[in-house]
Amino acid sequence: MRISSNFDGGNIRVVSADSEQNIRLAIRPDNQSAFYQWFYFKLESKAFISHILTIENLAESAYPKGWQGYQAVASYDRQSWFRVETEFDGDNLRILHTPEFDQMYFAYFAPYSYERHLDLLAISQTSPDCKGQYLGDTLDGRDMSLLVIGTPQEDKKSIWITARQHPGETMAEWLVEGLVERLLDEEDGLARLLLDKAVFYVVPNMNPDGASRGHLRTNAAGINLNREWATPSMQKSPEVFLVKQKMQETGVDLFLDIHGDEALPYNFVAGCEGNPSYDESLALLENQFKQALLTATPEFQDTYGYDKDQPGEANMTLATHAVGEAHHCLAYTLEMPFKDNIELPDSVYGWSPQRCKQLGEDLLVAIRAVVDKL
């Protein structure tokens, strides 16, 4: 029996592995940080023997409530990820499974590899409507990459979409993949209409270092990028510094920052009610966007989510608030679950890459509802 995680995005530490029924594991914290929640590892053992894998000390993890009602994902081929029987006692997560093959993978959510990220960039730039741009380097020397979809013109709107500021929230890049694929479909009428009116600036992965290192929430230096938007620096948060610099060049008429929430089993958005310059015009745009998305898909809801900020009390270090305020634009954080969507449960796959991608496609419907009013 062997357990390993020395691969792209991998994260686990073996405490002990005395038998198939008593495998004890722990999650490594992000580098220079106390955050830990993301896990991704390979089990090599005997097929058709029941296994119990226990991940310990989760009462001290980043989001302990995220383990309540959660089921781990697993895969034999790293293509199809399904849910497996999982129990949580307040501190220990137990995965109970009988493998059908000698090797299988377990993860917190379906991983989105760096190779797939590079494939998305490469395939997208073969479209006549898309150009890839290099913005600069991360702390580990990886590319900060931007997709520019559409032809910039003075009368076109600038729509910005960022994903995976928190690298363990892989569902964010799965969503972006679906959105980009539809936007680049030359036979899709909605995509054609939107590209006549707007240019999309898409950052599929804001945190490639953290993603490759197997982090939950921070970059290579242990910095939470979604607390850096007030005063980013090339020394600590070049990812935010470079994107914010490009935004100042292009302007922003609509901003969507894509995330995943550990605890809440819903898809929802969080807006800018607490921003100093928030006004009735922005409130109207927010409502039109939400109503259109509610009509487009039953996967989205607007009953459950984060508490709204009081006027003037927004945390201006967050991307949505900082960008919305700087550009006085419609800005939303979109959250998806690590668990299943409780309103449309799927006992086999839960909230999955395929559903993320479909939600990305459906987002374009909501963007269409507001694009002329931006």
PDB file of N, CA, C and O in Angstrom, residues 335-368:
ATOM      1  N   GLU A 335     -20.050  32.590  -6.132  1.00  0.00           N
ATOM      2  CA  GLU A 335     -19.621  31.460  -5.314  1.00  0.00           C
ATOM      3  C   GLU A 335     -20.344  30.187  -5.741  1.00  0.00           C
ATOM      4  O   GLU A 335     -21.543  30.199  -6.008  1.00  0.00           O
ATOM      5  N   MET A 336     -19.582  29.081  -5.772  1.00  0.00           N
ATOM      6  CA  MET A 336     -20.124  27.753  -6.034  1.00  0.00           C
ATOM      7  C   MET A 336     -19.761  26.830  -4.878  1.00  0.00           C
ATOM      8  O   MET A 336     -18.813  27.099  -4.140  1.00  0.00           O
ATOM      9  N   PRO A 337     -20.470  25.713  -4.716  1.00  0.00           N
ATOM     10  CA  PRO A 337     -20.194  24.842  -3.566  1.00  0.00           C
ATOM     11  C   PRO A 337     -19.095  23.813  -3.825  1.00  0.00           C
ATOM     12  O   PRO A 337     -18.915  23.345  -4.953  1.00  0.00           O
ATOM     13  N   PHE A 338     -18.371  23.452  -2.749  1.00  0.00           N
ATOM     14  CA  PHE A 338     -17.546  22.246  -2.770  1.00  0.00           C
ATOM     15  C   PHE A 338     -18.441  21.028  -2.573  1.00  0.00           C
ATOM     16  O   PHE A 338     -18.150  19.942  -3.068  1.00  0.00           O
ATOM     17  N   LYS A 339     -19.513  21.215  -1.820  1.00  0.00           N
ATOM     18  CA  LYS A 339     -20.491  20.148  -1.609  1.00  0.00           C
ATOM     19  C   LYS A 339     -21.391  20.065  -2.847  1.00  0.00           C
ATOM     20  O   LYS A 339     -21.066  20.631  -3.889  1.00  0.00           O
ATOM     21  N   ASP A 340     -22.498  19.416  -2.731  1.00  0.00           N
ATOM     22  CA  ASP A 340     -23.475  19.399  -3.814  1.00  0.00           C
ATOM     23  C   ASP A 340     -24.322  20.671  -3.739  1.00  0.00           C
ATOM     24  O   ASP A 340     -24.365  21.349  -2.704  1.00  0.00           O
ATOM     25  N   ASN A 341     -24.973  21.006  -4.845  1.00  0.00           N
ATOM     26  CA  ASN A 341     -26.007  22.036  -4.818  1.00  0.00           C
ATOM     27  C   ASN A 341     -27.239  21.405  -4.186  1.00  0.00           C
ATOM     28  O   ASN A 341     -27.897  20.563  -4.797  1.00  0.00           O
ATOM     29  N   ILE A 342     -27.549  21.808  -2.959  1.00  0.00           N
ATOM     30  CA  ILE A 342     -28.602  21.151  -2.184  1.00  0.00           C
ATOM     31  C   ILE A 342     -29.973  21.280  -2.841  1.00  0.00           C
ATOM     32  O   ILE A 342     -30.874  20.475  -2.601  1.00  0.00           O
ATOM     33  N   GLU A 343     -30.142  22.263  -3.727  1.00  0.00           N
ATOM     34  CA  GLU A 343     -31.449  22.463  -4.374  1.00  0.00           C
ATOM     35  C   GLU A 343     -31.647  21.538  -5.573  1.00  0.00           C
ATOM     36  O   GLU A 343     -32.777  21.305  -5.991  1.00  0.00           O
ATOM     37  N   LEU A 344     -30.548  21.006  -6.128  1.00  0.00           N
ATOM     38  CA  LEU A 344     -30.624  20.051  -7.235  1.00  0.00           C
ATOM     39  C   LEU A 344     -29.592  18.958  -7.003  1.00  0.00           C
ATOM     40  O   LEU A 344     -28.605  18.850  -7.735  1.00  0.00           O
ATOM     41  N   PRO A 345     -29.757  18.138  -5.974  1.00  0.00           N
ATOM     42  CA  PRO A 345     -28.704  17.187  -5.597  1.00  0.00           C
ATOM     43  C   PRO A 345     -28.478  16.098  -6.639  1.00  0.00           C
ATOM     44  O   PRO A 345     -29.392  15.675  -7.337  1.00  0.00           O
ATOM     45  N   ASP A 346     -27.234  15.656  -6.712  1.00  0.00           N
ATOM     46  CA  ASP A 346     -26.825  14.552  -7.582  1.00  0.00           C
ATOM     47  C   ASP A 346     -26.009  13.604  -6.706  1.00  0.00           C
ATOM     48  O   ASP A 346     -24.873  13.920  -6.331  1.00  0.00           O
ATOM     49  N   SER A 347     -26.563  12.450  -6.365  1.00  0.00           N
ATOM     50  CA  SER A 347     -25.935  11.548  -5.401  1.00  0.00           C
ATOM     51  C   SER A 347     -24.649  10.919  -5.932  1.00  0.00           C
ATOM     52  O   SER A 347     -23.823  10.453  -5.148  1.00  0.00           O
ATOM     53  N   VAL A 348     -24.466  10.899  -7.233  1.00  0.00           N
ATOM     54  CA  VAL A 348     -23.278  10.258  -7.810  1.00  0.00           C
ATOM     55  C   VAL A 348     -22.125  11.251  -7.943  1.00  0.00           C
ATOM     56  O   VAL A 348     -20.998  10.981  -7.507  1.00  0.00           O
ATOM     57  N   TYR A 349     -22.388  12.413  -8.525  1.00  0.00           N
ATOM     58  CA  TYR A 349     -21.313  13.357  -8.837  1.00  0.00           C
ATOM     59  C   TYR A 349     -21.331  14.619  -7.976  1.00  0.00           C
ATOM     60  O   TYR A 349     -20.321  15.323  -7.890  1.00  0.00           O
ATOM     61  N   GLY A 350     -22.457  14.936  -7.351  1.00  0.00           N
ATOM     62  CA  GLY A 350     -22.535  16.185  -6.608  1.00  0.00           C
ATOM     63  C   GLY A 350     -22.360  17.382  -7.530  1.00  0.00           C
ATOM     64  O   GLY A 350     -22.624  17.310  -8.733  1.00  0.00           O
ATOM     65  N   TRP A 351     -21.930  18.513  -6.961  1.00  0.00           N
ATOM     66  CA  TRP A 351     -21.558  19.644  -7.817  1.00  0.00           C
ATOM     67  C   TRP A 351     -20.288  19.234  -8.543  1.00  0.00           C
ATOM     68  O   TRP A 351     -19.316  18.806  -7.928  1.00  0.00           O
ATOM     69  N   SER A 352     -20.264  19.346  -9.857  1.00  0.00           N
ATOM     70  CA  SER A 352     -19.244  18.683 -10.670  1.00  0.00           C
ATOM     71  C   SER A 352     -18.660  19.632 -11.703  1.00  0.00           C
ATOM     72  O   SER A 352     -19.204  20.708 -11.965  1.00  0.00           O
ATOM     73  N   PRO A 353     -17.537  19.239 -12.327  1.00  0.00           N
ATOM     74  CA  PRO A 353     -16.977  20.071 -13.409  1.00  0.00           C
ATOM     75  C   PRO A 353     -17.978  20.357 -14.518  1.00  0.00           C
ATOM     76  O   PRO A 353     -18.021  21.472 -15.051  1.00  0.00           O
ATOM     77  N   GLN A 354     -18.769  19.361 -14.887  1.00  0.00           N
ATOM     78  CA  GLN A 354     -19.730  19.555 -15.973  1.00  0.00           C
ATOM     79  C   GLN A 354     -20.766  20.620 -15.612  1.00  0.00           C
ATOM     80  O   GLN A 354     -21.142  21.455 -16.445  1.00  0.00           O
ATOM     81  N   ARG A 355     -21.223  20.598 -14.372  1.00  0.00           N
ATOM     82  CA  ARG A 355     -22.210  21.591 -13.939  1.00  0.00           C
ATOM     83  C   ARG A 355     -21.572  22.975 -13.815  1.00  0.00           C
ATOM     84  O   ARG A 355     -22.219  23.984 -14.085  1.00  0.00           O
ATOM     85  N   CYS A 356     -20.317  23.021 -13.393  1.00  0.00           N
ATOM     86  CA  CYS A 356     -19.588  24.297 -13.372  1.00  0.00           C
ATOM     87  C   CYS A 356     -19.512  24.894 -14.773  1.00  0.00           C
ATOM     88  O   CYS A 356     -19.758  26.092 -14.972  1.00  0.00           O
ATOM     89  N   LYS A 357     -19.143  24.064 -15.736  1.00  0.00           N
ATOM     90  CA  LYS A 357     -19.010  24.550 -17.113  1.00  0.00           C
ATOM     91  C   LYS A 357     -20.345  25.049 -17.658  1.00  0.00           C
ATOM     92  O   LYS A 357     -20.410  26.076 -18.331  1.00  0.00           O
ATOM     93  N   GLN A 358     -21.430  24.335 -17.337  1.00  0.00           N
ATOM     94  CA  GLN A 358     -22.743  24.777 -17.805  1.00  0.00           C
ATOM     95  C   GLN A 358     -23.129  26.103 -17.175  1.00  0.00           C
ATOM     96  O   GLN A 358     -23.701  26.982 -17.834  1.00  0.00           O
ATOM     97  N   LEU A 359     -22.795  26.285 -15.892  1.00  0.00           N
ATOM     98  CA  LEU A 359     -23.081  27.565 -15.250  1.00  0.00           C
ATOM     99  C   LEU A 359     -22.271  28.677 -15.907  1.00  0.00           C
ATOM    100  O   LEU A 359     -22.761  29.807 -16.048  1.00  0.00           O
ATOM    101  N   GLY A 360     -21.054  28.369 -16.334  1.00  0.00           N
ATOM    102  CA  GLY A 360     -20.269  29.354 -17.070  1.00  0.00           C
ATOM    103  C   GLY A 360     -20.942  29.770 -18.363  1.00  0.00           C
ATOM    104  O   GLY A 360     -20.964  30.957 -18.714  1.00  0.00           O
ATOM    105  N   GLU A 361     -21.501  28.817 -19.069  1.00  0.00           N
ATOM    106  CA  GLU A 361     -22.246  29.142 -20.287  1.00  0.00           C
ATOM    107  C   GLU A 361     -23.465  30.004 -19.957  1.00  0.00           C
ATOM    108  O   GLU A 361     -23.765  30.982 -20.652  1.00  0.00           O
ATOM    109  N   ASP A 362     -24.166  29.641 -18.889  1.00  0.00           N
ATOM    110  CA  ASP A 362     -25.385  30.370 -18.526  1.00  0.00           C
ATOM    111  C   ASP A 362     -25.089  31.793 -18.060  1.00  0.00           C
ATOM    112  O   ASP A 362     -25.957  32.675 -18.183  1.00  0.00           O
ATOM    113  N   LEU A 363     -23.900  32.038 -17.539  1.00  0.00           N
ATOM    114  CA  LEU A 363     -23.535  33.395 -17.132  1.00  0.00           C
ATOM    115  C   LEU A 363     -23.622  34.375 -18.293  1.00  0.00           C
ATOM    116  O   LEU A 363     -23.925  35.553 -18.111  1.00  0.00           O
ATOM    117  N   LEU A 364     -23.353  33.879 -19.501  1.00  0.00           N
ATOM    118  CA  LEU A 364     -23.414  34.758 -20.667  1.00  0.00           C
ATOM    119  C   LEU A 364     -24.833  35.263 -20.910  1.00  0.00           C
ATOM    120  O   LEU A 364     -25.025  36.360 -21.449  1.00  0.00           O
ATOM    121  N   VAL A 365     -25.833  34.478 -20.506  1.00  0.00           N
ATOM    122  CA  VAL A 365     -27.216  34.935 -20.636  1.00  0.00           C
ATOM    123  C   VAL A 365     -27.460  36.145 -19.726  1.00  0.00           C
ATOM    124  O   VAL A 365     -28.082  37.133 -20.123  1.00  0.00           O
ATOM    125  N   ALA A 366     -26.948  36.062 -18.495  1.00  0.00           N
ATOM    126  CA  ALA A 366     -27.113  37.174 -17.564  1.00  0.00           C
ATOM    127  C   ALA A 366     -26.319  38.386 -18.025  1.00  0.00           C
ATOM    128  O   ALA A 366     -26.776  39.527 -17.857  1.00  0.00           O
ATOM    129  N   ILE A 367     -25.158  38.178 -18.600  1.00  0.00           N
ATOM    130  CA  ILE A 367     -24.367  39.303 -19.114  1.00  0.00           C
ATOM    131  C   ILE A 367     -25.110  39.991 -20.248  1.00  0.00           C
ATOM    132  O   ILE A 367     -25.123  41.230 -20.349  1.00  0.00           O
ATOM    133  N   ARG A 368     -25.771  39.204 -21.090  1.00  0.00           N
ATOM    134  CA  ARG A 368     -26.533  39.804 -22.179  1.00  0.00           C
ATOM    135  C   ARG A 368     -27.639  40.732 -21.638  1.00  0.00           C
ATOM    136  O   ARG A 368     -27.931  41.774 -22.223  1.00  0.00           O
TER     137      ARG A 368
END
